[in-house]
Short mmCIF file of C-alpha atoms and ligand atoms in Angstrom, two decimals:
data_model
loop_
_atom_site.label_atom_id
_atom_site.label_comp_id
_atom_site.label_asym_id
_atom_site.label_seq_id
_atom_site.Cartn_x
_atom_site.Cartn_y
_atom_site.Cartn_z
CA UNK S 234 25.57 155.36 101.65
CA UNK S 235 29.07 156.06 103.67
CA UNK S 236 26.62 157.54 106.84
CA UNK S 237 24.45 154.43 106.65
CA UNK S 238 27.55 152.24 106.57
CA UNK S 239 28.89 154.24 109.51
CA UNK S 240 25.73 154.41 111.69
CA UNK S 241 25.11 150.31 111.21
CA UNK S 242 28.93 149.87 112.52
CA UNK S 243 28.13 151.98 115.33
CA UNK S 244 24.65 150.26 116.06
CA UNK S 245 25.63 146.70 115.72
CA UNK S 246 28.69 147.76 118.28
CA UNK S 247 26.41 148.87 120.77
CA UNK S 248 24.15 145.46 120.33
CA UNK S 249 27.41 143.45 120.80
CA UNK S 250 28.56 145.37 124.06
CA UNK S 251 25.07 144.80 125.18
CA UNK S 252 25.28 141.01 124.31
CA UNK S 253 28.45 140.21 126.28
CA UNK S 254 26.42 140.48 129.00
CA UNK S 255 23.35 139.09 128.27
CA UNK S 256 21.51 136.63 130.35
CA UNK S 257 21.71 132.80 129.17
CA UNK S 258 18.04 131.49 127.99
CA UNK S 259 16.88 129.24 130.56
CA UNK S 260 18.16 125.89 130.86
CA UNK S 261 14.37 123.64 129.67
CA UNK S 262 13.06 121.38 132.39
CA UNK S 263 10.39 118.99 132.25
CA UNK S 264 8.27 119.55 135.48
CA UNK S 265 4.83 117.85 136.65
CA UNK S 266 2.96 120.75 135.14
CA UNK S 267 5.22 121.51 131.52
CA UNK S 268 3.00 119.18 129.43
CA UNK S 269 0.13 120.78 128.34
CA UNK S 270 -2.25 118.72 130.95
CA UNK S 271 0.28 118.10 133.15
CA UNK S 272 -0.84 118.85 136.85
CA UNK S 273 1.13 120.39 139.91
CA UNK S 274 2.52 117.42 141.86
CA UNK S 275 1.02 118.62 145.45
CA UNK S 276 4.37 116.80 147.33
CA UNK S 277 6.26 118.49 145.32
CA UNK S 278 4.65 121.55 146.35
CA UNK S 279 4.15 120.81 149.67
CA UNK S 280 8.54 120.27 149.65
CA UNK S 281 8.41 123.47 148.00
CA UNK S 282 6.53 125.52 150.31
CA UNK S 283 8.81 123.44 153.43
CA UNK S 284 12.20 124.99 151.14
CA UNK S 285 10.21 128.44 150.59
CA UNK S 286 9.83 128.69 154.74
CA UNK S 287 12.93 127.88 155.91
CA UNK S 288 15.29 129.21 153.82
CA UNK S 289 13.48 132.47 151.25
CA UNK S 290 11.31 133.70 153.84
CA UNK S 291 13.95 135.33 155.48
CA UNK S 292 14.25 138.03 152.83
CA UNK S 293 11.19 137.40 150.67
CA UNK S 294 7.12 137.99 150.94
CA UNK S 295 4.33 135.62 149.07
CA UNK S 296 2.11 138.38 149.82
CA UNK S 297 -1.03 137.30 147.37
CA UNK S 298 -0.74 134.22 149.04
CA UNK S 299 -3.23 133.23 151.97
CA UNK S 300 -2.14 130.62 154.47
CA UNK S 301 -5.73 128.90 154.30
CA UNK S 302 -5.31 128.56 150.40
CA UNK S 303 -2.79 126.11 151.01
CA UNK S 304 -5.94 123.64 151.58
CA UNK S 305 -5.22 123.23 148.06
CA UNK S 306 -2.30 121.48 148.10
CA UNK S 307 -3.32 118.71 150.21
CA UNK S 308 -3.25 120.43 153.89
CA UNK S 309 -6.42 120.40 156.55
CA UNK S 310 -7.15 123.52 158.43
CA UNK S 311 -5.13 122.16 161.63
CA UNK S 312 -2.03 121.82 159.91
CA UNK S 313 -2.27 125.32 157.93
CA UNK S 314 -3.11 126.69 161.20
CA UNK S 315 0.45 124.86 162.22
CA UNK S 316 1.90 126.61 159.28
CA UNK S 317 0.71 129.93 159.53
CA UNK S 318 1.65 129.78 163.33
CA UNK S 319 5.65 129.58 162.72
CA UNK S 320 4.60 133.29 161.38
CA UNK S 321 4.40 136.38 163.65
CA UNK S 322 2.08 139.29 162.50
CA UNK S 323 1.06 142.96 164.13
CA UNK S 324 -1.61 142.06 166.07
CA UNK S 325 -4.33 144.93 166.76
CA UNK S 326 -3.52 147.57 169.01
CA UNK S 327 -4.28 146.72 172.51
CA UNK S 328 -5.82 148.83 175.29
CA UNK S 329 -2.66 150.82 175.80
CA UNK S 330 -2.36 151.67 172.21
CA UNK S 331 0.56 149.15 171.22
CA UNK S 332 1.02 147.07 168.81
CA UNK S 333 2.34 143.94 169.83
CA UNK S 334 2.89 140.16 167.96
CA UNK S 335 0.74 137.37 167.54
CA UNK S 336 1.26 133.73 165.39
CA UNK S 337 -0.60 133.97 162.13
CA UNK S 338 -3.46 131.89 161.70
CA UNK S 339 -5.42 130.32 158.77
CA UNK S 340 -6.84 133.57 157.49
CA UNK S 341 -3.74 135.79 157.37
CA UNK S 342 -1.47 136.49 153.93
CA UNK S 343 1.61 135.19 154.21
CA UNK S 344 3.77 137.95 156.61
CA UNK S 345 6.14 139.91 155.13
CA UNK S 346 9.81 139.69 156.29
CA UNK S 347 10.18 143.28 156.38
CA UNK S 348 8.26 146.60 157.63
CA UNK S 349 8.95 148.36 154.70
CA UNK S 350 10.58 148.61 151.26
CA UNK S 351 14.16 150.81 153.12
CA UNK S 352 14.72 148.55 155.86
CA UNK S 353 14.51 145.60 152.84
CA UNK S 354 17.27 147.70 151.07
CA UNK S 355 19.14 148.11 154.28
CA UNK S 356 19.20 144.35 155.03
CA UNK S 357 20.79 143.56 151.26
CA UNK S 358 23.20 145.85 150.57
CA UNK S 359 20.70 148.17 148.78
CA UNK S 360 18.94 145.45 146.69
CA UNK S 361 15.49 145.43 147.00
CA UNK S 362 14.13 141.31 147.56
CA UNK S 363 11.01 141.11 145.19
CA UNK S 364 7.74 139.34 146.56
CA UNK S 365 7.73 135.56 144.70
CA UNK S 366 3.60 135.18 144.92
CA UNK S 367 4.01 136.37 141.19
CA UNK S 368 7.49 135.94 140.30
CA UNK S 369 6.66 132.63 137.26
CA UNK S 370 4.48 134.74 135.56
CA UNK S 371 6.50 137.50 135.85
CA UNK S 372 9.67 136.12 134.38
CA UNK S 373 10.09 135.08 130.95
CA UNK S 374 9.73 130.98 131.14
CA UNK S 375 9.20 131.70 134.82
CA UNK S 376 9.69 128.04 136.06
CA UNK S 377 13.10 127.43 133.89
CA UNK S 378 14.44 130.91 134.81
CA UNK S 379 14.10 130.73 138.85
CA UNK S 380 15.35 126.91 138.37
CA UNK S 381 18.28 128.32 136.03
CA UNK S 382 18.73 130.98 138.42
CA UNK S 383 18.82 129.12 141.55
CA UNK S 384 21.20 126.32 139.91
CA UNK S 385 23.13 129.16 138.32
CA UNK S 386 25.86 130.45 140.73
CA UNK S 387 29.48 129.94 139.41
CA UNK S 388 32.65 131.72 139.90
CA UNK S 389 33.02 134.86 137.80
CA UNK S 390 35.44 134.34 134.49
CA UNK S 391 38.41 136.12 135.18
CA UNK S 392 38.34 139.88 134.82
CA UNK S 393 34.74 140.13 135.34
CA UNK S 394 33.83 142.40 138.60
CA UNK S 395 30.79 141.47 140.52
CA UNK S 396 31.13 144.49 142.60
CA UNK S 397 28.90 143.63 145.44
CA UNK S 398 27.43 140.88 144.01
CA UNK S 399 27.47 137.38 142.60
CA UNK S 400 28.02 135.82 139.60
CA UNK S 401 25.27 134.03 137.72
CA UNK S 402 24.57 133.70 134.00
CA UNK S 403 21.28 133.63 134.06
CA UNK S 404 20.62 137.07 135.87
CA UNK S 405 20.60 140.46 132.97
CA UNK S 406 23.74 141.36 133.54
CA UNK S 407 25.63 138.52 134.93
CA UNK S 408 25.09 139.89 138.64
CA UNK S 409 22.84 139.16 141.09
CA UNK S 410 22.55 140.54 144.50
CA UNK S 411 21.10 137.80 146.24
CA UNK S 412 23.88 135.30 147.70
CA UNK S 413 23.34 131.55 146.50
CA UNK S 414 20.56 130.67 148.95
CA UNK S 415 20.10 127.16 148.03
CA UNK S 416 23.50 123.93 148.11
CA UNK S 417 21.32 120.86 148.63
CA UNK S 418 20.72 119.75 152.46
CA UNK S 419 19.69 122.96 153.54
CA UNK S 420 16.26 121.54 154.82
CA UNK S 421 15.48 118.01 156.08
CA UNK S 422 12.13 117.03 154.22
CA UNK S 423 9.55 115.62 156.29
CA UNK S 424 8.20 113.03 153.74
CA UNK S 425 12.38 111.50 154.01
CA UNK S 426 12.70 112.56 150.10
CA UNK S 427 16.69 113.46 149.95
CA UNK S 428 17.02 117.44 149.91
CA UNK S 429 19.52 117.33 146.88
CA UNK S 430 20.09 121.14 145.59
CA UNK S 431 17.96 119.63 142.16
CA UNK S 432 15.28 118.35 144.22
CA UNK S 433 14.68 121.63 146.61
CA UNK S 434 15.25 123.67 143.23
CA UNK S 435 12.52 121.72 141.62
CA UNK S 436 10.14 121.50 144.73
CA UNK S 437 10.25 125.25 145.31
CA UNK S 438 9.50 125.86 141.46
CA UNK S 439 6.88 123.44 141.65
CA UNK S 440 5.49 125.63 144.64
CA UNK S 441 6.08 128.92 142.99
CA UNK S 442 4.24 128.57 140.14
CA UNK S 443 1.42 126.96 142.13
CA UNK S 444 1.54 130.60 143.92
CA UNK S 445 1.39 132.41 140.57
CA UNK S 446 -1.12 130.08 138.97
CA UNK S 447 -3.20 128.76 141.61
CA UNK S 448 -5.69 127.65 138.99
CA UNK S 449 -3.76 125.85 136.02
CA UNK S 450 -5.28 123.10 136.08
CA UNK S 451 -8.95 124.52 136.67
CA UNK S 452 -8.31 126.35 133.20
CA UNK S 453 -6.67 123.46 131.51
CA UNK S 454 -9.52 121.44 132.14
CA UNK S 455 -11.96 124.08 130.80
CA UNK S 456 -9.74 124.62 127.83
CA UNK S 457 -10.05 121.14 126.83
CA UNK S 458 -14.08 121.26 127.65
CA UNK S 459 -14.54 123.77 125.11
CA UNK S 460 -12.10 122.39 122.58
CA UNK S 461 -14.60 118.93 123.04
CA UNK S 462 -17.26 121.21 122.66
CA UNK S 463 -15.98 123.18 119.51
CA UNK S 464 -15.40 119.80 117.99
CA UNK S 465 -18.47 118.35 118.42
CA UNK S 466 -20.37 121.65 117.37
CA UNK S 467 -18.04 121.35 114.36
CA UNK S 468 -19.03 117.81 113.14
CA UNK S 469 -22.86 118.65 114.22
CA UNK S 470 -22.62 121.63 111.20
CA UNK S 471 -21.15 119.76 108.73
CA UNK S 472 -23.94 117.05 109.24
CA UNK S 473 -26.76 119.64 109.07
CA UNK S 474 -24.90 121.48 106.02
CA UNK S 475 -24.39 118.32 104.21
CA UNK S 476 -28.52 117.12 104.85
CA UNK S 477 -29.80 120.74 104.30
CA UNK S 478 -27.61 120.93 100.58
CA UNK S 479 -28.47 117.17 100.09
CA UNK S 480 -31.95 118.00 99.76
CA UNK S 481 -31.98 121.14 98.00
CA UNK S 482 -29.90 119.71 95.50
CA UNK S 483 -32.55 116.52 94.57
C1 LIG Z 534 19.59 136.95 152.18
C2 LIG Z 534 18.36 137.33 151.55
C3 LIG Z 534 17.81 136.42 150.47
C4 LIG Z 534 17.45 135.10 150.57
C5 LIG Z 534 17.58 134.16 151.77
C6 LIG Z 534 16.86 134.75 149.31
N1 LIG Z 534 16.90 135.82 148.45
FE1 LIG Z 534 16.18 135.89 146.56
N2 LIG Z 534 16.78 137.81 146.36
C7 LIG Z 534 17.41 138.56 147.34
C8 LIG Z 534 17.74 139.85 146.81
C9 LIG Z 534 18.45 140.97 147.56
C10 LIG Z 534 17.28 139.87 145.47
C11 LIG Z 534 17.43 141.01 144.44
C12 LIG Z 534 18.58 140.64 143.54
C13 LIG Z 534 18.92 141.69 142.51
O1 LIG Z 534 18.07 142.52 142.20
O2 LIG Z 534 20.07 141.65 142.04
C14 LIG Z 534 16.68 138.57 145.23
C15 LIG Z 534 16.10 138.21 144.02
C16 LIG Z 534 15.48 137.00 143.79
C17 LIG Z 534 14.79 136.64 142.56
C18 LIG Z 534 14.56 137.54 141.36
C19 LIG Z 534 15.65 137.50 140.35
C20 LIG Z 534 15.29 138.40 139.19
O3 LIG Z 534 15.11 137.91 138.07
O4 LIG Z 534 15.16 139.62 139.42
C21 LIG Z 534 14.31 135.37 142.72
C22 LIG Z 534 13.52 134.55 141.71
C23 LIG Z 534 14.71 134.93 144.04
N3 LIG Z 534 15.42 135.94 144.66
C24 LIG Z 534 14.41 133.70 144.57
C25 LIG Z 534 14.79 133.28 145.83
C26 LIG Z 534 14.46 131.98 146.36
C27 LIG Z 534 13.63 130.94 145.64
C28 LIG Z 534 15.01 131.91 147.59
C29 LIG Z 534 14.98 130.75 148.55
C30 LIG Z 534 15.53 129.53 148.08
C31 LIG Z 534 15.68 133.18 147.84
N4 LIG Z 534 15.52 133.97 146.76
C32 LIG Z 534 16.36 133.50 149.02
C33 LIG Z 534 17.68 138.15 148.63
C34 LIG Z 534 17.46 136.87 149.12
#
């Protein structure tokens, strides 16, 4: 009894050192798409991608994520081609062997910011950028945690050491090696909406989960086809079990 007293002290120490620095849940948000029918708002997403280009592209790939399949949020070919174009890719080696740049067109994935995984380390102080095609689905309550996270930054309480990086409750750990990217007028929108830190926060999430679940709403709208279908299948039975009993019974 004494040893099982002693080894529960010890265990529920460990759990508490752990939980000083656990991550705060994500702060809930009701977006376009939280309801269960609720849609991705294509502006939005279009904002989104605008925030995604000029300010996380630097440092982050969408790698899944073809330029033409942006169609799907509202753009023709010509402008995706206009996208794709403030991209530079490898082109194919030429005559002499080289390999120099060209834009990226419609068909390209979106280009990476860096050759390779090192010279991503390099650039951040070790920390390794993670590709955002996925990142939603990836994270617990995806779309709350990269809003939480983004909105997050705050000044370490006193005592705490960041070390190399920066405070933010939301991150396992407390620390987060990415610097705030994101204050509010850090892009000018070209539908005049104000960039507000909220609104480019919410825009990008909007975008990012459109990236990790390109087909929501395609399976939404199934799912409620087949619940229609299940229901009407149900009522259909019953009739046919109530007439088939009805006349065995007389
Ligand atoms: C200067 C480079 C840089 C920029 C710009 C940048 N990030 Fe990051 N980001 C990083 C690094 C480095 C990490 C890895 C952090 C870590 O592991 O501590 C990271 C991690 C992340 C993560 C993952 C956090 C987790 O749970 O592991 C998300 C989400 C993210 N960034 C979103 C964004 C978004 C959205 C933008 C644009 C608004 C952006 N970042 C701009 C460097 C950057």
């Amino acid at each position: 009894m004494k040893n099982f007293i002693i080894i529960f002290l010890l265990f529920s120490y460990t759990l508490n050192l752990f939980s000083a620095e656990e991550a705060l849940k994500p702060e809930q948000y009701n977006f376009s798409f939280s309801k269960p029918l609720g849609k991705i708002n294509k502006n939005s997403a279009q904002r989104g991608l605008q925030v995604f280009i000029e300010v996380c592209a630097s440092c982050h790939g969408l790698k899944h994520v073809a330029y033409r399949s942006l169609e799907e949020l509202g753009y023709n070919k010509d402008q995706v081609n206009s996208i794709a174009a403030q991209f530079q890719i490898d082109d194919l080696p030429n005559e002499e062997g080289e390999i120099l740049k060209r834009k990226a067109i419609y068909s390209d994935y979106f280009v990476e910011p860096y050759k390779n995984l090192n010279e991503a380390k390099t650039a951040n102080n070790g920390a390794y950028p993670p590709d955002l095609s996925l990142m939603v689905k990836a994270r617990k309550d995806g779309a709350n945690y990269v809003r939480s996270l983004l909105l997050g930054y705050n000044e370490p309480p006193s005592g705490f050491d960041v070390g190399e990086g920066y405070y933010n409750k939301y991150m396992a750990g407390n620390v987060i090696a990415m610097p705030q990217p994101l204050y509010g007028d850090d892009v000018e929108f070209s539908d005049g909406t104000k960039a507000t830190l909220e609104q480019e926060v919410n825009d990008l999430v909007t975008f990012l989960t459109w990236t990790s679940m390109p087909d929501l709403e395609n399976r939404r709208a199934a799912g409620i086809k087949v619940i229609f279908f299940l229901l009407v299948m149900t009522i259909l039975f019953y009739i046919s079990y109530r007439k088939i009993w009805s006349e065995l019974k007389t």
